[in-house]
PDB file of C-alpha atoms in Angstrom:
ATOM      1  CA  UNK C   1      13.891  19.491  39.622  1.00 58.00           C
ATOM      2  CA  UNK C   2      15.495  21.586  42.205  1.00 62.00           C
ATOM      3  CA  UNK C   3      11.977  23.410  42.955  1.00 63.00           C
ATOM      4  CA  UNK C   4       9.411  20.554  42.615  1.00 65.00           C
ATOM      5  CA  UNK C   5      11.864  17.443  42.723  1.00 70.00           C
ATOM      6  CA  UNK C   6      10.314  14.006  41.883  1.00 74.00           C
ATOM      7  CA  UNK C   7       6.966  15.714  41.126  1.00 75.00           C
ATOM      8  CA  UNK C   8       8.807  17.083  37.897  1.00 73.00           C
ATOM      9  CA  UNK C   9       8.449  13.598  36.570  1.00 75.00           C
ATOM     10  CA  UNK C  10       4.789  13.975  36.432  1.00 76.00           C
ATOM     11  CA  UNK C  11       4.857  16.971  34.214  1.00 74.00           C
ATOM     12  CA  UNK C  12       7.417  14.986  31.953  1.00 74.00           C
ATOM     13  CA  UNK C  13       4.959  12.132  31.761  1.00 79.00           C
ATOM     14  CA  UNK C  14       2.064  14.380  30.757  1.00 78.00           C
ATOM     15  CA  UNK C  15       4.443  15.822  27.619  1.00 75.00           C
ATOM     16  CA  UNK C  16       5.320  12.272  27.138  1.00 74.00           C
ATOM     17  CA  UNK C  17       1.698  11.564  26.185  1.00 79.00           C
ATOM     18  CA  UNK C  18       0.794  14.652  24.524  1.00 77.00           C
ATOM     19  CA  UNK C  19       3.687  14.682  22.142  1.00 74.00           C
ATOM     20  CA  UNK C  20       3.085  11.051  20.858  1.00 76.00           C
ATOM     21  CA  UNK C  21      -0.728  12.215  20.518  1.00 80.00           C
ATOM     22  CA  UNK C  22       0.220  15.223  18.282  1.00 76.00           C
ATOM     23  CA  UNK C  23       2.674  12.840  16.183  1.00 75.00           C
ATOM     24  CA  UNK C  24      -0.302  10.238  15.927  1.00 81.00           C
ATOM     25  CA  UNK C  25      -2.785  13.128  14.774  1.00 82.00           C
ATOM     26  CA  UNK C  26       0.003  14.557  12.349  1.00 79.00           C
ATOM     27  CA  UNK C  27       0.397  11.452  10.586  1.00 80.00           C
ATOM     28  CA  UNK C  28      -3.396  11.050  10.163  1.00 86.00           C
ATOM     29  CA  UNK C  29      -3.691  14.541   8.858  1.00 84.00           C
ATOM     30  CA  UNK C  30      -0.925  13.678   6.140  1.00 80.00           C
ATOM     31  CA  UNK C  31      -2.896  10.910   5.028  1.00 85.00           C
ATOM     32  CA  UNK C  32      -6.080  12.950   4.542  1.00 88.00           C
ATOM     33  CA  UNK C  33      -3.974  15.517   2.873  1.00 84.00           C
ATOM     34  CA  UNK C  34      -2.692  13.058   0.503  1.00 83.00           C
ATOM     35  CA  UNK C  35      -6.278  11.890  -0.203  1.00 88.00           C
ATOM     36  CA  UNK C  36      -7.448  15.361  -0.655  1.00 87.00           C
ATOM     37  CA  UNK C  37      -5.095  16.303  -3.096  1.00 86.00           C
ATOM     38  CA  UNK C  38      -6.076  13.250  -5.276  1.00 87.00           C
ATOM     39  CA  UNK C  39      -9.784  14.318  -5.264  1.00 89.00           C
ATOM     40  CA  UNK C  40      -8.519  17.935  -6.005  1.00 89.00           C
ATOM     41  CA  UNK C  41      -6.678  16.701  -8.859  1.00 87.00           C
ATOM     42  CA  UNK C  42      -9.477  14.803 -10.030  1.00 88.00           C
ATOM     43  CA  UNK C  43     -11.760  17.669  -9.712  1.00 89.00           C
ATOM     44  CA  UNK C  44      -9.625  19.989 -11.731  1.00 89.00           C
ATOM     45  CA  UNK C  45      -9.277  17.370 -14.453  1.00 87.00           C
ATOM     46  CA  UNK C  46     -12.855  17.295 -14.490  1.00 87.00           C
ATOM     47  CA  UNK C  47     -13.397  20.956 -14.927  1.00 89.00           C
ATOM     48  CA  UNK C  48     -10.729  21.092 -17.475  1.00 88.00           C
ATOM     49  CA  UNK C  49     -12.600  18.487 -19.452  1.00 84.00           C
ATOM     50  CA  UNK C  50     -15.899  20.413 -19.121  1.00 86.00           C
ATOM     51  CA  UNK C  51     -14.444  23.674 -20.059  1.00 86.00           C
ATOM     52  CA  UNK C  52     -12.661  22.032 -22.906  1.00 84.00           C
ATOM     53  CA  UNK C  53     -15.930  20.319 -24.255  1.00 84.00           C
ATOM     54  CA  UNK C  54     -18.233  23.218 -23.366  1.00 86.00           C
ATOM     55  CA  UNK C  55     -19.986  22.982 -26.681  1.00 85.00           C
ATOM     56  CA  UNK C  56     -20.646  19.319 -26.633  1.00 83.00           C
ATOM     57  CA  UNK C  57     -22.038  19.418 -23.114  1.00 83.00           C
ATOM     58  CA  UNK C  58     -24.416  22.097 -24.152  1.00 85.00           C
ATOM     59  CA  UNK C  59     -25.292  20.470 -27.287  1.00 84.00           C
ATOM     60  CA  UNK C  60     -26.378  17.234 -25.553  1.00 83.00           C
ATOM     61  CA  UNK C  61     -27.614  18.903 -22.473  1.00 84.00           C
ATOM     62  CA  UNK C  62     -24.864  17.203 -20.345  1.00 85.00           C
ATOM     63  CA  UNK C  63     -24.501  20.106 -17.784  1.00 86.00           C
ATOM     64  CA  UNK C  64     -26.531  18.735 -14.901  1.00 87.00           C
ATOM     65  CA  UNK C  65     -24.713  15.305 -14.844  1.00 86.00           C
ATOM     66  CA  UNK C  66     -21.459  16.607 -14.980  1.00 87.00           C
ATOM     67  CA  UNK C  67     -22.078  19.156 -12.366  1.00 88.00           C
ATOM     68  CA  UNK C  68     -23.369  16.394 -10.196  1.00 89.00           C
ATOM     69  CA  UNK C  69     -19.877  14.678 -10.746  1.00 89.00           C
ATOM     70  CA  UNK C  70     -17.822  17.718 -10.057  1.00 90.00           C
ATOM     71  CA  UNK C  71     -19.895  18.526  -6.897  1.00 91.00           C
ATOM     72  CA  UNK C  72     -19.513  14.831  -5.718  1.00 91.00           C
ATOM     73  CA  UNK C  73     -15.651  14.893  -5.905  1.00 90.00           C
ATOM     74  CA  UNK C  74     -15.744  18.335  -4.094  1.00 91.00           C
ATOM     75  CA  UNK C  75     -18.146  16.969  -1.228  1.00 91.00           C
ATOM     76  CA  UNK C  76     -15.378  14.325  -0.818  1.00 90.00           C
ATOM     77  CA  UNK C  77     -12.630  16.832  -0.847  1.00 90.00           C
ATOM     78  CA  UNK C  78     -14.567  19.049   1.650  1.00 91.00           C
ATOM     79  CA  UNK C  79     -15.176  16.155   3.910  1.00 91.00           C
ATOM     80  CA  UNK C  80     -11.400  15.268   4.036  1.00 90.00           C
ATOM     81  CA  UNK C  81     -10.838  19.047   4.819  1.00 90.00           C
ATOM     82  CA  UNK C  82     -13.093  19.210   7.387  1.00 91.00           C
ATOM     83  CA  UNK C  83     -11.786  16.308   9.236  1.00 90.00           C
ATOM     84  CA  UNK C  84      -7.914  17.540   8.649  1.00 88.00           C
ATOM     85  CA  UNK C  85      -9.281  20.934  10.246  1.00 89.00           C
ATOM     86  CA  UNK C  86     -10.723  19.151  13.227  1.00 90.00           C
ATOM     87  CA  UNK C  87      -7.622  17.293  14.037  1.00 87.00           C
ATOM     88  CA  UNK C  88      -5.454  20.407  13.448  1.00 84.00           C
ATOM     89  CA  UNK C  89      -7.741  22.048  16.005  1.00 86.00           C
ATOM     90  CA  UNK C  90      -7.293  19.491  18.307  1.00 85.00           C
ATOM     91  CA  UNK C  91      -3.510  19.584  18.364  1.00 80.00           C
ATOM     92  CA  UNK C  92      -3.580  23.496  18.729  1.00 79.00           C
ATOM     93  CA  UNK C  93      -5.948  22.728  21.966  1.00 81.00           C
ATOM     94  CA  UNK C  94      -3.749  20.276  23.229  1.00 78.00           C
ATOM     95  CA  UNK C  95      -0.604  22.339  22.647  1.00 75.00           C
ATOM     96  CA  UNK C  96      -2.759  25.451  24.409  1.00 75.00           C
ATOM     97  CA  UNK C  97      -3.420  23.214  27.477  1.00 77.00           C
ATOM     98  CA  UNK C  98      -0.208  21.561  27.799  1.00 77.00           C
ATOM     99  CA  UNK C  99       1.737  23.889  29.846  1.00 75.00           C
ATOM    100  CA  UNK C 100      -1.700  24.137  32.259  1.00 77.00           C
ATOM    101  CA  UNK C 101      -1.760  20.056  32.513  1.00 80.00           C
ATOM    102  CA  UNK C 102       1.912  19.828  33.015  1.00 78.00           C
ATOM    103  CA  UNK C 103       1.526  22.412  35.850  1.00 78.00           C
ATOM    104  CA  UNK C 104      -1.366  20.697  37.476  1.00 79.00           C
ATOM    105  CA  UNK C 105       0.344  17.201  37.131  1.00 80.00           C
ATOM    106  CA  UNK C 106       3.315  18.683  38.787  1.00 78.00           C
ATOM    107  CA  UNK C 107       1.734  20.309  41.592  1.00 78.00           C
ATOM    108  CA  UNK C 108      -0.710  17.794  42.547  1.00 81.00           C
ATOM    109  CA  UNK C 109       2.075  15.238  42.650  1.00 78.00           C
ATOM    110  CA  UNK C 110       4.388  17.413  44.736  1.00 76.00           C
ATOM    111  CA  UNK C 111       1.692  17.890  47.489  1.00 75.00           C
ATOM    112  CA  UNK C 112       0.587  14.080  47.581  1.00 77.00           C
ATOM    113  CA  UNK C 113       3.926  12.399  47.380  1.00 74.00           C
ATOM    114  CA  UNK C 114       4.726  13.895  51.203  1.00 68.00           C
ATOM    115  CA  UNK C 115       2.785  15.798  53.545  1.00 69.00           C
ATOM    116  CA  UNK C 116       5.552  18.151  54.347  1.00 70.00           C
ATOM    117  CA  UNK C 117       5.484  19.542  50.893  1.00 66.00           C
ATOM    118  CA  UNK C 118       3.685  22.838  50.822  1.00 69.00           C
ATOM    119  CA  UNK C 119       2.874  24.784  47.674  1.00 68.00           C
ATOM    120  CA  UNK C 120       4.132  28.223  48.764  1.00 71.00           C
ATOM    121  CA  UNK C 121       3.753  31.040  46.128  1.00 74.00           C
ATOM    122  CA  UNK C 122       7.572  31.235  45.844  1.00 71.00           C
ATOM    123  CA  UNK C 123       7.326  27.645  44.451  1.00 73.00           C
ATOM    124  CA  UNK C 124       4.520  28.038  42.651  1.00 74.00           C
ATOM    125  CA  UNK C 125       5.222  31.315  40.870  1.00 74.00           C
ATOM    126  CA  UNK C 126       8.743  30.041  40.003  1.00 74.00           C
ATOM    127  CA  UNK C 127       7.881  26.713  38.575  1.00 73.00           C
ATOM    128  CA  UNK C 128       4.906  28.483  36.556  1.00 73.00           C
ATOM    129  CA  UNK C 129       7.433  30.748  35.242  1.00 74.00           C
ATOM    130  CA  UNK C 130       9.795  27.663  34.062  1.00 75.00           C
ATOM    131  CA  UNK C 131       6.525  26.101  32.561  1.00 72.00           C
ATOM    132  CA  UNK C 132       5.329  29.520  30.761  1.00 70.00           C
ATOM    133  CA  UNK C 133       8.866  29.287  29.170  1.00 72.00           C
ATOM    134  CA  UNK C 134       8.136  25.999  27.502  1.00 70.00           C
ATOM    135  CA  UNK C 135       4.506  27.293  26.413  1.00 66.00           C
ATOM    136  CA  UNK C 136       5.756  28.991  23.276  1.00 68.00           C
ATOM    137  CA  UNK C 137       7.687  26.039  21.821  1.00 72.00           C
ATOM    138  CA  UNK C 138       4.588  23.782  22.706  1.00 66.00           C
ATOM    139  CA  UNK C 139       1.980  26.276  21.273  1.00 64.00           C
ATOM    140  CA  UNK C 140       4.201  26.481  17.734  1.00 71.00           C
ATOM    141  CA  UNK C 141       4.699  22.869  17.731  1.00 70.00           C
ATOM    142  CA  UNK C 142       1.594  22.049  15.762  1.00 65.00           C
ATOM    143  CA  UNK C 143       2.040  24.680  13.429  1.00 70.00           C
ATOM    144  CA  UNK C 144       5.689  23.164  12.690  1.00 78.00           C
ATOM    145  CA  UNK C 145       4.097  19.820  12.484  1.00 73.00           C
ATOM    146  CA  UNK C 146       1.534  20.920   9.802  1.00 70.00           C
ATOM    147  CA  UNK C 147       4.163  22.760   7.783  1.00 79.00           C
ATOM    148  CA  UNK C 148       6.211  19.698   7.783  1.00 80.00           C
ATOM    149  CA  UNK C 149       3.267  17.416   6.482  1.00 76.00           C
ATOM    150  CA  UNK C 150       2.586  19.889   3.799  1.00 76.00           C
ATOM    151  CA  UNK C 151       6.253  20.085   2.848  1.00 85.00           C
ATOM    152  CA  UNK C 152       6.437  16.256   2.944  1.00 83.00           C
ATOM    153  CA  UNK C 153       3.321  15.782   0.727  1.00 79.00           C
ATOM    154  CA  UNK C 154       4.575  18.385  -1.800  1.00 84.00           C
ATOM    155  CA  UNK C 155       8.169  16.823  -1.898  1.00 88.00           C
ATOM    156  CA  UNK C 156       6.620  13.574  -2.782  1.00 85.00           C
ATOM    157  CA  UNK C 157       4.310  14.955  -5.100  1.00 81.00           C
ATOM    158  CA  UNK C 158       7.269  16.793  -7.011  1.00 88.00           C
ATOM    159  CA  UNK C 159       9.653  13.869  -6.490  1.00 88.00           C
ATOM    160  CA  UNK C 160       6.896  11.632  -8.299  1.00 81.00           C
ATOM    161  CA  UNK C 161       6.761  14.017 -11.279  1.00 81.00           C
ATOM    162  CA  UNK C 162      10.365  14.307 -11.641  1.00 85.00           C
ATOM    163  CA  UNK C 163      11.002  10.749 -11.387  1.00 82.00           C
ATOM    164  CA  UNK C 164       8.230   9.855 -13.944  1.00 74.00           C
ATOM    165  CA  UNK C 165       9.148   7.903 -17.073  1.00 71.00           C
ATOM    166  CA  UNK C 166      10.558  10.265 -19.692  1.00 72.00           C
ATOM    167  CA  UNK C 167       8.606  10.176 -22.933  1.00 68.00           C
ATOM    168  CA  UNK C 168      10.159   8.028 -25.559  1.00 71.00           C
ATOM    169  CA  UNK C 169      10.155  10.330 -28.769  1.00 70.00           C
ATOM    170  CA  UNK C 170      11.647   7.392 -30.782  1.00 73.00           C
ATOM    171  CA  UNK C 171       8.351   5.614 -30.622  1.00 79.00           C
ATOM    172  CA  UNK C 172       7.045   7.859 -33.353  1.00 84.00           C
ATOM    173  CA  UNK C 173       8.900   7.985 -36.740  1.00 83.00           C
ATOM    174  CA  UNK C 174       8.827  10.888 -39.073  1.00 83.00           C
ATOM    175  CA  UNK C 175       9.223   9.278 -42.577  1.00 81.00           C
ATOM    176  CA  UNK C 176       8.450  11.852 -44.835  1.00 80.00           C
ATOM    177  CA  UNK C 177       8.766   9.407 -47.818  1.00 80.00           C
ATOM    178  CA  UNK C 178       5.616   7.787 -47.101  1.00 80.00           C
ATOM    179  CA  UNK C 179       2.496   9.058 -48.861  1.00 80.00           C
ATOM    180  CA  UNK C 180       0.121   8.783 -45.683  1.00 82.00           C
ATOM    181  CA  UNK C 181       0.844  11.674 -43.516  1.00 85.00           C
ATOM    182  CA  UNK C 182      -0.580   9.911 -40.160  1.00 88.00           C
ATOM    183  CA  UNK C 183      -0.070   6.318 -40.010  1.00 88.00           C
ATOM    184  CA  UNK C 184      -0.626   3.483 -36.924  1.00 89.00           C
ATOM    185  CA  UNK C 185      -0.239  -0.387 -37.759  1.00 88.00           C
ATOM    186  CA  UNK C 186      -1.508  -2.660 -35.343  1.00 88.00           C
ATOM    187  CA  UNK C 187      -0.666  -0.158 -32.207  1.00 88.00           C
ATOM    188  CA  UNK C 188      -1.042  -0.797 -28.732  1.00 89.00           C
ATOM    189  CA  UNK C 189      -0.785   1.911 -26.433  1.00 88.00           C
ATOM    190  CA  UNK C 190      -0.862   2.681 -22.497  1.00 86.00           C
ATOM    191  CA  UNK C 191      -0.104   5.384 -20.082  1.00 81.00           C
ATOM    192  CA  UNK C 192       2.853   3.771 -18.447  1.00 76.00           C
ATOM    193  CA  UNK C 193       5.525   1.180 -18.387  1.00 74.00           C
ATOM    194  CA  UNK C 194       4.302  -0.608 -15.128  1.00 74.00           C
ATOM    195  CA  UNK C 195       2.372  -3.948 -15.531  1.00 71.00           C
ATOM    196  CA  UNK C 196      -0.458  -2.392 -13.770  1.00 73.00           C
ATOM    197  CA  UNK C 197      -0.900   0.108 -16.637  1.00 76.00           C
ATOM    198  CA  UNK C 198      -3.639  -1.619 -18.839  1.00 84.00           C
ATOM    199  CA  UNK C 199      -3.597  -0.728 -22.504  1.00 85.00           C
ATOM    200  CA  UNK C 200      -5.721   2.147 -23.506  1.00 86.00           C
ATOM    201  CA  UNK C 201      -5.750   1.404 -27.175  1.00 87.00           C
ATOM    202  CA  UNK C 202      -5.500  -2.159 -28.656  1.00 87.00           C
ATOM    203  CA  UNK C 203      -4.681  -3.254 -32.151  1.00 89.00           C
ATOM    204  CA  UNK C 204      -5.048   0.082 -33.978  1.00 88.00           C
ATOM    205  CA  UNK C 205      -4.751   0.406 -37.592  1.00 90.00           C
ATOM    206  CA  UNK C 206      -5.253   3.788 -39.191  1.00 87.00           C
ATOM    207  CA  UNK C 207      -3.980   5.190 -42.492  1.00 88.00           C
ATOM    208  CA  UNK C 208      -4.984   8.921 -43.031  1.00 87.00           C
ATOM    209  CA  UNK C 209      -4.560   9.839 -46.592  1.00 87.00           C
ATOM    210  CA  UNK C 210      -3.560  13.454 -47.633  1.00 86.00           C
ATOM    211  CA  UNK C 211      -6.536  15.915 -47.741  1.00 84.00           C
ATOM    212  CA  UNK C 212      -8.833  13.312 -46.290  1.00 85.00           C
ATOM    213  CA  UNK C 213     -11.352  14.250 -43.651  1.00 88.00           C
ATOM    214  CA  UNK C 214     -11.616  11.934 -40.508  1.00 87.00           C
ATOM    215  CA  UNK C 215     -13.942  12.061 -37.599  1.00 88.00           C
ATOM    216  CA  UNK C 216     -13.231  10.109 -34.507  1.00 87.00           C
ATOM    217  CA  UNK C 217     -16.604   9.507 -32.749  1.00 87.00           C
ATOM    218  CA  UNK C 218     -17.030   7.872 -29.457  1.00 84.00           C
ATOM    219  CA  UNK C 219     -18.533   8.248 -26.128  1.00 82.00           C
ATOM    220  CA  UNK C 220     -16.441   9.667 -23.274  1.00 77.00           C
ATOM    221  CA  UNK C 221     -13.605   7.656 -22.064  1.00 76.00           C
ATOM    222  CA  UNK C 222     -13.565   5.785 -25.502  1.00 81.00           C
ATOM    223  CA  UNK C 223     -10.142   6.753 -26.229  1.00 84.00           C
ATOM    224  CA  UNK C 224     -10.385   9.777 -28.710  1.00 86.00           C
ATOM    225  CA  UNK C 225      -7.975  11.866 -26.901  1.00 86.00           C
ATOM    226  CA  UNK C 226      -5.517   8.921 -26.437  1.00 87.00           C
ATOM    227  CA  UNK C 227      -5.495   8.327 -30.027  1.00 87.00           C
ATOM    228  CA  UNK C 228      -4.317  11.859 -30.793  1.00 86.00           C
ATOM    229  CA  UNK C 229      -1.781  11.354 -27.919  1.00 87.00           C
ATOM    230  CA  UNK C 230      -0.571   8.446 -29.537  1.00 87.00           C
ATOM    231  CA  UNK C 231       0.020  10.281 -32.752  1.00 86.00           C
ATOM    232  CA  UNK C 232       2.065  13.020 -30.642  1.00 84.00           C
ATOM    233  CA  UNK C 233       3.967  10.392 -28.826  1.00 83.00           C
ATOM    234  CA  UNK C 234       2.754  11.056 -25.322  1.00 82.00           C
ATOM    235  CA  UNK C 235       1.630   7.279 -24.830  1.00 85.00           C
ATOM    236  CA  UNK C 236       3.850   4.337 -24.207  1.00 84.00           C
ATOM    237  CA  UNK C 237       3.727   2.419 -27.518  1.00 86.00           C
ATOM    238  CA  UNK C 238       3.663  -1.354 -26.377  1.00 84.00           C
ATOM    239  CA  UNK C 239       3.648  -2.697 -30.060  1.00 86.00           C
ATOM    240  CA  UNK C 240       3.070  -1.664 -33.409  1.00 88.00           C
ATOM    241  CA  UNK C 241       4.208   1.192 -35.745  1.00 88.00           C
ATOM    242  CA  UNK C 242       3.448   4.985 -35.641  1.00 88.00           C
ATOM    243  CA  UNK C 243       4.457   7.606 -38.313  1.00 86.00           C
ATOM    244  CA  UNK C 244       3.852  11.275 -38.385  1.00 82.00           C
TER     245      UNK C 244
END
């Protein structure tokens, strides 16, 4: 202010424009990062299912269909990563240009507001020295914002995991006096306790006798693994009786 006077406000105005732009871009990147993580979880889950059931896939020759499904998810993930990378590059570019834009705006206003103002080397170099002091904080601002975004996303995911509903192990009884080792009577199960969580298994009644060979057959997503999870108590029992 002592060197450029009112012209300093022009540089401050440029900063006032650049900083909100970085904040807006950072919010967009955060949302993209959340979507990308959802696609990543979906892709990892699909790959795990493929690896666990590779024999069935080879037997029915389902390799190409599952490959296309996984690559489709991967393409969505890469699209979000590319968009986020471009936005991060734009914030870095704005930060690199910020000191130049602040200097340009301040010097132009300094010369234009008064004909008596002369931009001498003494004024220019001293002002640029102050602007260069601001360069490093502005340069590292996008990196700090990016790390904060990743920290926020990771914290939110960890918080959701830690605050998830505990498994109710009392939903499965262990009565050894019963002859049947595995019993489900009129059981209805879901993956969560919220109203939006629809039942994955309804009205299941199953009595398995000792030494009995039982095969559960059905297409993908029919609920075969969910039935095993119900026996293990890993699902929410909405109604019915389970004994193992």
